[in-house]
mmCIF file of C-alpha atoms and ligand atoms in Angstrom:
data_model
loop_
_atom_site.group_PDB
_atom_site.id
_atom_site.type_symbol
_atom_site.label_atom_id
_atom_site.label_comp_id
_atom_site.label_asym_id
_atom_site.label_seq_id
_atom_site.Cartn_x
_atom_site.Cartn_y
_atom_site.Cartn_z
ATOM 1 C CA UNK A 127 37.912 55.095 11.385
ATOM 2 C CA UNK A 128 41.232 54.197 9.733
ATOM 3 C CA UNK A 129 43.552 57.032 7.760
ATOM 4 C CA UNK A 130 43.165 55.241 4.757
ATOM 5 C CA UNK A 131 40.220 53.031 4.038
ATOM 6 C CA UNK A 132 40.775 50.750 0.906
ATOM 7 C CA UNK A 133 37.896 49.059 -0.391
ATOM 8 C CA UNK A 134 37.021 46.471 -3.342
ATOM 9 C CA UNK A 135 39.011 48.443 -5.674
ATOM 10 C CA UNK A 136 39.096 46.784 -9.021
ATOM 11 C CA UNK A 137 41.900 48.062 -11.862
ATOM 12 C CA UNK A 138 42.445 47.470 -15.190
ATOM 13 C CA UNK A 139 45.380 48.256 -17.791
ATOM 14 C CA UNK A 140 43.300 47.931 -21.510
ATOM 15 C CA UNK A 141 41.580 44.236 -20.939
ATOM 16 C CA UNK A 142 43.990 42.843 -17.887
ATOM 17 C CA UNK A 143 42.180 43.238 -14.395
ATOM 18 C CA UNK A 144 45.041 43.930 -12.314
ATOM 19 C CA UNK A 145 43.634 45.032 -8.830
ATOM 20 C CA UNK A 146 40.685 42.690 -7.963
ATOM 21 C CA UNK A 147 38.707 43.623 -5.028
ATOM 22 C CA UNK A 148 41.643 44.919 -3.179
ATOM 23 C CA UNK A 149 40.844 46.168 0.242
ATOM 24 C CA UNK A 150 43.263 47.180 3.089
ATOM 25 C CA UNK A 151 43.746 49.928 5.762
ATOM 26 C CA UNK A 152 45.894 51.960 7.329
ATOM 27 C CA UNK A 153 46.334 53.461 10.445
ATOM 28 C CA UNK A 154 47.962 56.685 12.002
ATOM 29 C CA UNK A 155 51.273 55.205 14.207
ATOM 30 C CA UNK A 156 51.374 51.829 12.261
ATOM 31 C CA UNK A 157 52.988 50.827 9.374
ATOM 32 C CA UNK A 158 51.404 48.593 6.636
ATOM 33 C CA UNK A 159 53.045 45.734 4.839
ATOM 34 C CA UNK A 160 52.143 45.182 1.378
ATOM 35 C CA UNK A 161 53.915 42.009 0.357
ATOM 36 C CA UNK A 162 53.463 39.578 -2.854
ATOM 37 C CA UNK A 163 55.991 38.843 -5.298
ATOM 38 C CA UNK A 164 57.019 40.309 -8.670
ATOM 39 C CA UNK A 165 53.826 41.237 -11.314
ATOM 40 C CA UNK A 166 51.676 40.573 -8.379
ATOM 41 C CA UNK A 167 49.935 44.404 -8.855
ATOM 42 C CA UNK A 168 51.725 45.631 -5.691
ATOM 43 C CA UNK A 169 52.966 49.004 -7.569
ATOM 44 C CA UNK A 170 49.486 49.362 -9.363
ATOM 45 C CA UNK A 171 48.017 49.429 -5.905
ATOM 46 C CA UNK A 172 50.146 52.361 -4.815
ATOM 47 C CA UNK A 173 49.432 54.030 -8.313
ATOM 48 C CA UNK A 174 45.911 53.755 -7.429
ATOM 49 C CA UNK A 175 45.992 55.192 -4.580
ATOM 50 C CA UNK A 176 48.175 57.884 -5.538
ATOM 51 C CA UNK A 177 45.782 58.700 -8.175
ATOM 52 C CA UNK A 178 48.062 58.074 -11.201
ATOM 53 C CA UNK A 179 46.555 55.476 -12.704
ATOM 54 C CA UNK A 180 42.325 55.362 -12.693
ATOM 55 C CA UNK A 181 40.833 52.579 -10.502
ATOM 56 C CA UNK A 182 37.612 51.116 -12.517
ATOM 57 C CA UNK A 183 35.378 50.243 -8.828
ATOM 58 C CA UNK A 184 35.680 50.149 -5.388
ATOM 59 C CA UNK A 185 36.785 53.050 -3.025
ATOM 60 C CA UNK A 186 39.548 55.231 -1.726
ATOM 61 C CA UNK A 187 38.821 56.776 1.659
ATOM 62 C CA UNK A 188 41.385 59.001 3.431
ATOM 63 C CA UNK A 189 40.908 60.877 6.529
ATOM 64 C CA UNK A 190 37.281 60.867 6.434
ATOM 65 C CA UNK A 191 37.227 62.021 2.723
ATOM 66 C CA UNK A 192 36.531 59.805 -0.884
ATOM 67 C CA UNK A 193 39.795 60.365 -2.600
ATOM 68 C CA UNK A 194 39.170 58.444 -5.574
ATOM 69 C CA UNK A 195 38.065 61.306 -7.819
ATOM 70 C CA UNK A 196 41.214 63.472 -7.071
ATOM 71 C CA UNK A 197 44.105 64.042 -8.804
ATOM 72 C CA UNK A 198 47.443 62.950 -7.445
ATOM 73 C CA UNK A 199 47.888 66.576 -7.024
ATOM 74 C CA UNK A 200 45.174 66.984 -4.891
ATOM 75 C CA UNK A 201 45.926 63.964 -3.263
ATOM 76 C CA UNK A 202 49.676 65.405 -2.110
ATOM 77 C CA UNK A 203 48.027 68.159 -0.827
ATOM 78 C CA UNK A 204 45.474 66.239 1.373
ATOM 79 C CA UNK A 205 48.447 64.801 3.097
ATOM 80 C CA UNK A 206 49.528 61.303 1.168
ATOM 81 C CA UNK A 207 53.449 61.450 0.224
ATOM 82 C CA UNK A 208 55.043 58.949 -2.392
ATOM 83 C CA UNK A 209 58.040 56.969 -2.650
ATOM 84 C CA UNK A 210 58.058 55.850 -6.108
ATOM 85 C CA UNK A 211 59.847 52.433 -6.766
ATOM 86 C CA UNK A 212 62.946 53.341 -8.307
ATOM 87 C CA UNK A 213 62.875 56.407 -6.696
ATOM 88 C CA UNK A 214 62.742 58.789 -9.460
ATOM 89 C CA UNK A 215 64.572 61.700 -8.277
ATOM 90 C CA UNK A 216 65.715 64.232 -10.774
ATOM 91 C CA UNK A 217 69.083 63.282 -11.574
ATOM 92 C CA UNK A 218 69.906 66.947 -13.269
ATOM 93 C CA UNK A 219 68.662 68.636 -10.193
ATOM 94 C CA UNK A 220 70.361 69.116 -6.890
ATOM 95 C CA UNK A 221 69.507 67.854 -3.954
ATOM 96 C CA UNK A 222 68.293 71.307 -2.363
ATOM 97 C CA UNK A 223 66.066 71.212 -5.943
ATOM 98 C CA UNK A 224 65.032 68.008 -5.285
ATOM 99 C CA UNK A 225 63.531 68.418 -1.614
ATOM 100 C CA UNK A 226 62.202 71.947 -2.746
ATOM 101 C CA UNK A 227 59.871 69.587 -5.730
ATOM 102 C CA UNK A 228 58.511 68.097 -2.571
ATOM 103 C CA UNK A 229 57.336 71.593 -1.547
ATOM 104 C CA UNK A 230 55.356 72.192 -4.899
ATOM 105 C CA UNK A 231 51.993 72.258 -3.512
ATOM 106 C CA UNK A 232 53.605 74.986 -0.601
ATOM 107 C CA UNK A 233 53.246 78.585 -0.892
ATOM 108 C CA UNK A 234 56.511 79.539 -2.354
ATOM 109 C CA UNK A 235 59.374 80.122 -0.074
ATOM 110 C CA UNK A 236 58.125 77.531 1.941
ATOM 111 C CA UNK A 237 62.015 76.715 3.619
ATOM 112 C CA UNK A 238 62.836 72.948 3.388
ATOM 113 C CA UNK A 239 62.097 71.344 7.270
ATOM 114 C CA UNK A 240 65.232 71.121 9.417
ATOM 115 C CA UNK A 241 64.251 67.518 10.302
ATOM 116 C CA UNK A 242 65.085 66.412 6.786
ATOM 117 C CA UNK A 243 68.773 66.152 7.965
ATOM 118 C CA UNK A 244 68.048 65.369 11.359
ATOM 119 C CA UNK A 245 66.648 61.713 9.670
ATOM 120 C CA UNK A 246 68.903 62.080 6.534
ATOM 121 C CA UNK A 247 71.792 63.716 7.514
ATOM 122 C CA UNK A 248 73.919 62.845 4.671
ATOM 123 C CA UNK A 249 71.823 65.229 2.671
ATOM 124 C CA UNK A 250 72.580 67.710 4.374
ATOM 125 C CA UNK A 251 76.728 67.040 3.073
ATOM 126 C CA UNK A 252 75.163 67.081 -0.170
ATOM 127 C CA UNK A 253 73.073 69.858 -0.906
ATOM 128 C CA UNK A 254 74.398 71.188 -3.641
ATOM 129 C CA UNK A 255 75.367 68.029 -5.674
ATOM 130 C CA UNK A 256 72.932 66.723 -8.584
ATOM 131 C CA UNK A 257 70.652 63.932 -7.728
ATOM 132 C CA UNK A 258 71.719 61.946 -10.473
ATOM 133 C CA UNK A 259 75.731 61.657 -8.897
ATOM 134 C CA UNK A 260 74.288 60.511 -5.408
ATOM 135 C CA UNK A 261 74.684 56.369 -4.753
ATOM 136 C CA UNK A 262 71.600 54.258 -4.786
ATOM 137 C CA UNK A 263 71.541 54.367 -0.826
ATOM 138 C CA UNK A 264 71.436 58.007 -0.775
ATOM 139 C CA UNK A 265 69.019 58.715 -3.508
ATOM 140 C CA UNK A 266 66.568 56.483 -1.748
ATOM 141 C CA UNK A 267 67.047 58.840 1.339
ATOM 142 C CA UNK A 268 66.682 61.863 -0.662
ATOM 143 C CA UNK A 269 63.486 60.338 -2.275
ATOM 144 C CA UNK A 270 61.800 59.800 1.247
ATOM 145 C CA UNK A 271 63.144 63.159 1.939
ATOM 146 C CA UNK A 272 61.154 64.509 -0.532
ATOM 147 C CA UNK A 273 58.084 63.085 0.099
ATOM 148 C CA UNK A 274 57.977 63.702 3.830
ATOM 149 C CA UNK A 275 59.228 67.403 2.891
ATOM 150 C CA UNK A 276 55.552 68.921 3.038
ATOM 151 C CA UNK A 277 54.729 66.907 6.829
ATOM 152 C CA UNK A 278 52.693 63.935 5.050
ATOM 153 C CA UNK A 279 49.811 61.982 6.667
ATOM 154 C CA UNK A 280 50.053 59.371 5.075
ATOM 155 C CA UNK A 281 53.481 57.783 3.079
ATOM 156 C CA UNK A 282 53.464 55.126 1.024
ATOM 157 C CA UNK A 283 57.154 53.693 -0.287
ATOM 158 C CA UNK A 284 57.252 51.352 -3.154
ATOM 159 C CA UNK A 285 60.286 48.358 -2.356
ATOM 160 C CA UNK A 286 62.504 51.035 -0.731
ATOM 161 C CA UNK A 287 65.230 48.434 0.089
ATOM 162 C CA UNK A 288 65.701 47.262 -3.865
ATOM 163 C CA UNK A 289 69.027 47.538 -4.421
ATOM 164 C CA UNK A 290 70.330 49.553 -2.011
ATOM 165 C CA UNK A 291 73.500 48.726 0.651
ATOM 166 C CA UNK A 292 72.222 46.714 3.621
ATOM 167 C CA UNK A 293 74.229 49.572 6.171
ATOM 168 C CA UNK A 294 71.561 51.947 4.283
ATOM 169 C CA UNK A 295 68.440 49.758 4.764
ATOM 170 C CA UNK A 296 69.307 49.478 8.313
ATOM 171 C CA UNK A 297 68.726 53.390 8.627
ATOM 172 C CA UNK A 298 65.719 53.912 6.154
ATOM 173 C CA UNK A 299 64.470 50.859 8.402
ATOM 174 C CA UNK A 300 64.835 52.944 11.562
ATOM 175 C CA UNK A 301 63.466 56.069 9.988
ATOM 176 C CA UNK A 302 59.784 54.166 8.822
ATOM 177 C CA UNK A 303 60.002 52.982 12.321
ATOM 178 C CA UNK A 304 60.568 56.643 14.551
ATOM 179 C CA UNK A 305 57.741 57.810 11.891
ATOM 180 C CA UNK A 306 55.180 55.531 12.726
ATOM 181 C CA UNK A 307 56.236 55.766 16.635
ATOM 182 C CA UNK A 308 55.130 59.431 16.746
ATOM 183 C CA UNK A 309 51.926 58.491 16.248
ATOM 184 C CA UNK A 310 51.056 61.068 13.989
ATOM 185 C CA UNK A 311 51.546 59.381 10.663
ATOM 186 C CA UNK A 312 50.332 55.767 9.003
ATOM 187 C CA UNK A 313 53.064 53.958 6.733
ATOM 188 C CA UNK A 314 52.148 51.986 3.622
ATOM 189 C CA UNK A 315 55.419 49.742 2.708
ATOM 190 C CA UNK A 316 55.877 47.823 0.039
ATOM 191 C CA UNK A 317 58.245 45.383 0.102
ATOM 192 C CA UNK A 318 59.896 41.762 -1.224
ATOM 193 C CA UNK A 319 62.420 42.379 1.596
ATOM 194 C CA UNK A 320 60.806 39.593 3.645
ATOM 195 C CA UNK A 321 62.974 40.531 6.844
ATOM 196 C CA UNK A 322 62.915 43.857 6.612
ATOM 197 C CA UNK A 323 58.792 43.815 5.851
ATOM 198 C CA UNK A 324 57.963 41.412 8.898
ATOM 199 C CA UNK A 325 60.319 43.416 11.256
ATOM 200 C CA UNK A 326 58.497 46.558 10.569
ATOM 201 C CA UNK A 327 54.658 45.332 10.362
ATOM 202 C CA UNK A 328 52.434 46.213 12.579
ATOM 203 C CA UNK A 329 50.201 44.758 9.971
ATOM 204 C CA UNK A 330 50.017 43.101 6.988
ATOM 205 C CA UNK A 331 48.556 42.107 3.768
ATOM 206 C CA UNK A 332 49.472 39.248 0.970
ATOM 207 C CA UNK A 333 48.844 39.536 -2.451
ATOM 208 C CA UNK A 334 49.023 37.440 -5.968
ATOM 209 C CA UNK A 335 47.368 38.165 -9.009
ATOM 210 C CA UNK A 336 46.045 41.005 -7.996
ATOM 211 C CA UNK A 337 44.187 39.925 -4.717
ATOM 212 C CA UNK A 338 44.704 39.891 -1.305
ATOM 213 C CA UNK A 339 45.439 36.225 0.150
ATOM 214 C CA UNK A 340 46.327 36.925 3.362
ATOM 215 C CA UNK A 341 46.015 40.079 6.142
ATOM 216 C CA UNK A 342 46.694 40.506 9.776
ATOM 217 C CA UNK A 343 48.332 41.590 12.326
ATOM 218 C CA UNK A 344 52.141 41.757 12.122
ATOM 219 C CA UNK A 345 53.119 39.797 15.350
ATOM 220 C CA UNK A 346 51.258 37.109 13.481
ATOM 221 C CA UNK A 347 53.230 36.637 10.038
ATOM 222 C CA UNK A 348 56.016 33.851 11.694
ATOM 223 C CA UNK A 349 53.284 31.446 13.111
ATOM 224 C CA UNK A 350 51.351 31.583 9.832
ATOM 225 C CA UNK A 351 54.300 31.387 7.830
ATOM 226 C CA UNK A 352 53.914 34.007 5.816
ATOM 227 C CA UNK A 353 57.594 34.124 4.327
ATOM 228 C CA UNK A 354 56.668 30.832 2.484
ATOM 229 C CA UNK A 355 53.689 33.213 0.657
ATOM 230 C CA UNK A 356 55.761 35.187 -0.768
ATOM 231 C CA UNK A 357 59.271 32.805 -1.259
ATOM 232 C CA UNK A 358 60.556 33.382 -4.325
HETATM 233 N N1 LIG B 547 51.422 50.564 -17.670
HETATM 234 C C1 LIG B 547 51.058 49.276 -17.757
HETATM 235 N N2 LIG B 547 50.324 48.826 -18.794
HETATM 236 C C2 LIG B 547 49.940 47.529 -18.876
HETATM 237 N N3 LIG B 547 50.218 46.592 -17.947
HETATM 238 C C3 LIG B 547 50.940 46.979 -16.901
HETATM 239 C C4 LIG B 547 51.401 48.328 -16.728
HETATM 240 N N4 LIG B 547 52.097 48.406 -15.563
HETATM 241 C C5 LIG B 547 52.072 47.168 -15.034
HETATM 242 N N5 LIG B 547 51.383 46.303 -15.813
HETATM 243 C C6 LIG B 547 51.120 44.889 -15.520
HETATM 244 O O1 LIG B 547 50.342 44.839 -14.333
HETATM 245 C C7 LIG B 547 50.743 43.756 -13.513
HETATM 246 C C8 LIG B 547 51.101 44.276 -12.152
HETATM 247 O O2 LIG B 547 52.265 45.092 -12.256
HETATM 248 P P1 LIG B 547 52.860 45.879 -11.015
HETATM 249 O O3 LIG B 547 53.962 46.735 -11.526
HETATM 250 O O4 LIG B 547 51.773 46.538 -10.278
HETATM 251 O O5 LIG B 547 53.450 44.671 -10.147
HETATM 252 P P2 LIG B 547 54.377 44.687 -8.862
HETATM 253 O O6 LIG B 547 53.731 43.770 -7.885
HETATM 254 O O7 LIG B 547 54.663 46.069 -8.437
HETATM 255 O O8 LIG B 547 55.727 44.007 -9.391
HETATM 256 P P3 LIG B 547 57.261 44.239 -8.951
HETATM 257 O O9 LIG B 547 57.430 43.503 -7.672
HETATM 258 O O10 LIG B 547 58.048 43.599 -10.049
HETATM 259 O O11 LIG B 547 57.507 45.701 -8.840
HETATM 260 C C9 LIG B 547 51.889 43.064 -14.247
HETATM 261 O O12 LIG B 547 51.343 41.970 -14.952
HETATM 262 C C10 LIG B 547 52.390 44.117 -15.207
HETATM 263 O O13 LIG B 547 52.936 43.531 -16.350
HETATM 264 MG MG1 LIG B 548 56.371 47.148 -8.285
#
């Protein structure tokens, strides 16, 4: 059985289906492409699964469990971490704040993991600056940083490469990579980034208005052309 098990889902916002009969899975050690281009529903999808916006049918299985019912509370606590796009730190909080939001669910005192700096160690520098004085680059960082803070099963990042520094997407780039390597985690990755997506895939999955067009395996995505799917 696969982490997360995505299955006909079917969203609305007021009278515009958005999600139609999405399905797509994800597996512990493997990262997940999600790839379509702009309004396609690729952020809805996330917010679905996430919980923070209501699907209308279909179902949300993760690690053995229906998720669809839960709140995105709940859903944090079962082991699914979020990297919003935009990243939506708090800019009037400092960094240390920051990380410790990603604790919430944690019994208090709960110290922020060491590793954090090991795979962000420019955090580390800046611990006790506010979120909203760190550059693009690093408040991506921080935002992964924060989601991973409470040892995620699953994380899901929402076009983590929009406008950030290509020295800086080369490291986040690494960092999805060592994640999924371990074994221990499955990636869901959103992405226009056509590079950086097909470098990373171990699978993926097309969409445009709202469906999935195309899904496979990663190694497959230059001999069926998938760049021209999603060309801008
Ligand atoms: N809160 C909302 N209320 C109504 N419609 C919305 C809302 N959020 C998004 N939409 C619409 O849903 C569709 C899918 O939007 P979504 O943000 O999921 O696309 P996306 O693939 O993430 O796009 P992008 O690549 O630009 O981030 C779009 O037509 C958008 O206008
Ligand atoms: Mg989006």
């Amino acid at each position: 059985m696969s982490l997360l098990e995505v299955k006909d889902v079917n969203q609305f916002y007021g009278g515009s289906h958005i999600l139609r009969n999405v399905s797509l899975t994800a597996e512990l050690g493997q990262v997940t492409v999600v790839l379509g281009r702009n309004g396609v529903g690729k952020t809805t999808l996330l917010k679905s699964l996430m919980g923070l916006v209501p699907i209308k049918s279909g179902s949300i299985g993760f690690d053995g469990k229906a998720i669809d019912k839960a709140t995105p509370y709940e859903r944090a606590r079962a082991g699914i971490g979020f990297v919003p796009q935009g990243r939506e730190i708090f800019a009037r909080l400092t960094v240390q704040e920051n990380l410790q939001m990603g604790l919430a669910y944690k019994p208090g005192g709960t110290p922020i993991p060491a590793e954090l700096f090991e795979l962000f160690p420019v955090l580390k520098q800046m611990l006790g600056r506010r979120g909203g004085d760190l550059s693009g680059g690093q408040q991506q960082q921080l935002a992964i940083a924060r989601a991973l803070a409470a040892g995620p099963k699953l994380l899901i990042l929402d076009e983590p490469t929009e406008g950030i520094q290509p020295n800086i997407i080369k490291d986040i780039g690494k960092v999805i990579r060592m994640l999924a390597d371990r074994g221990n985690m499955a990636i869901v990755l959103v992405e226009q980034y056509y590079d950086f997506a097909e470098e990373l895939a171990d699978q993926y999955v097309v969409m445009e208005r709202g469906e999935v067009i195309a899904s496979g395996p990663g190694s497959e995505m230059q001999a069926k052309n998938i760049r021209q799917l999603v060309a801008i």
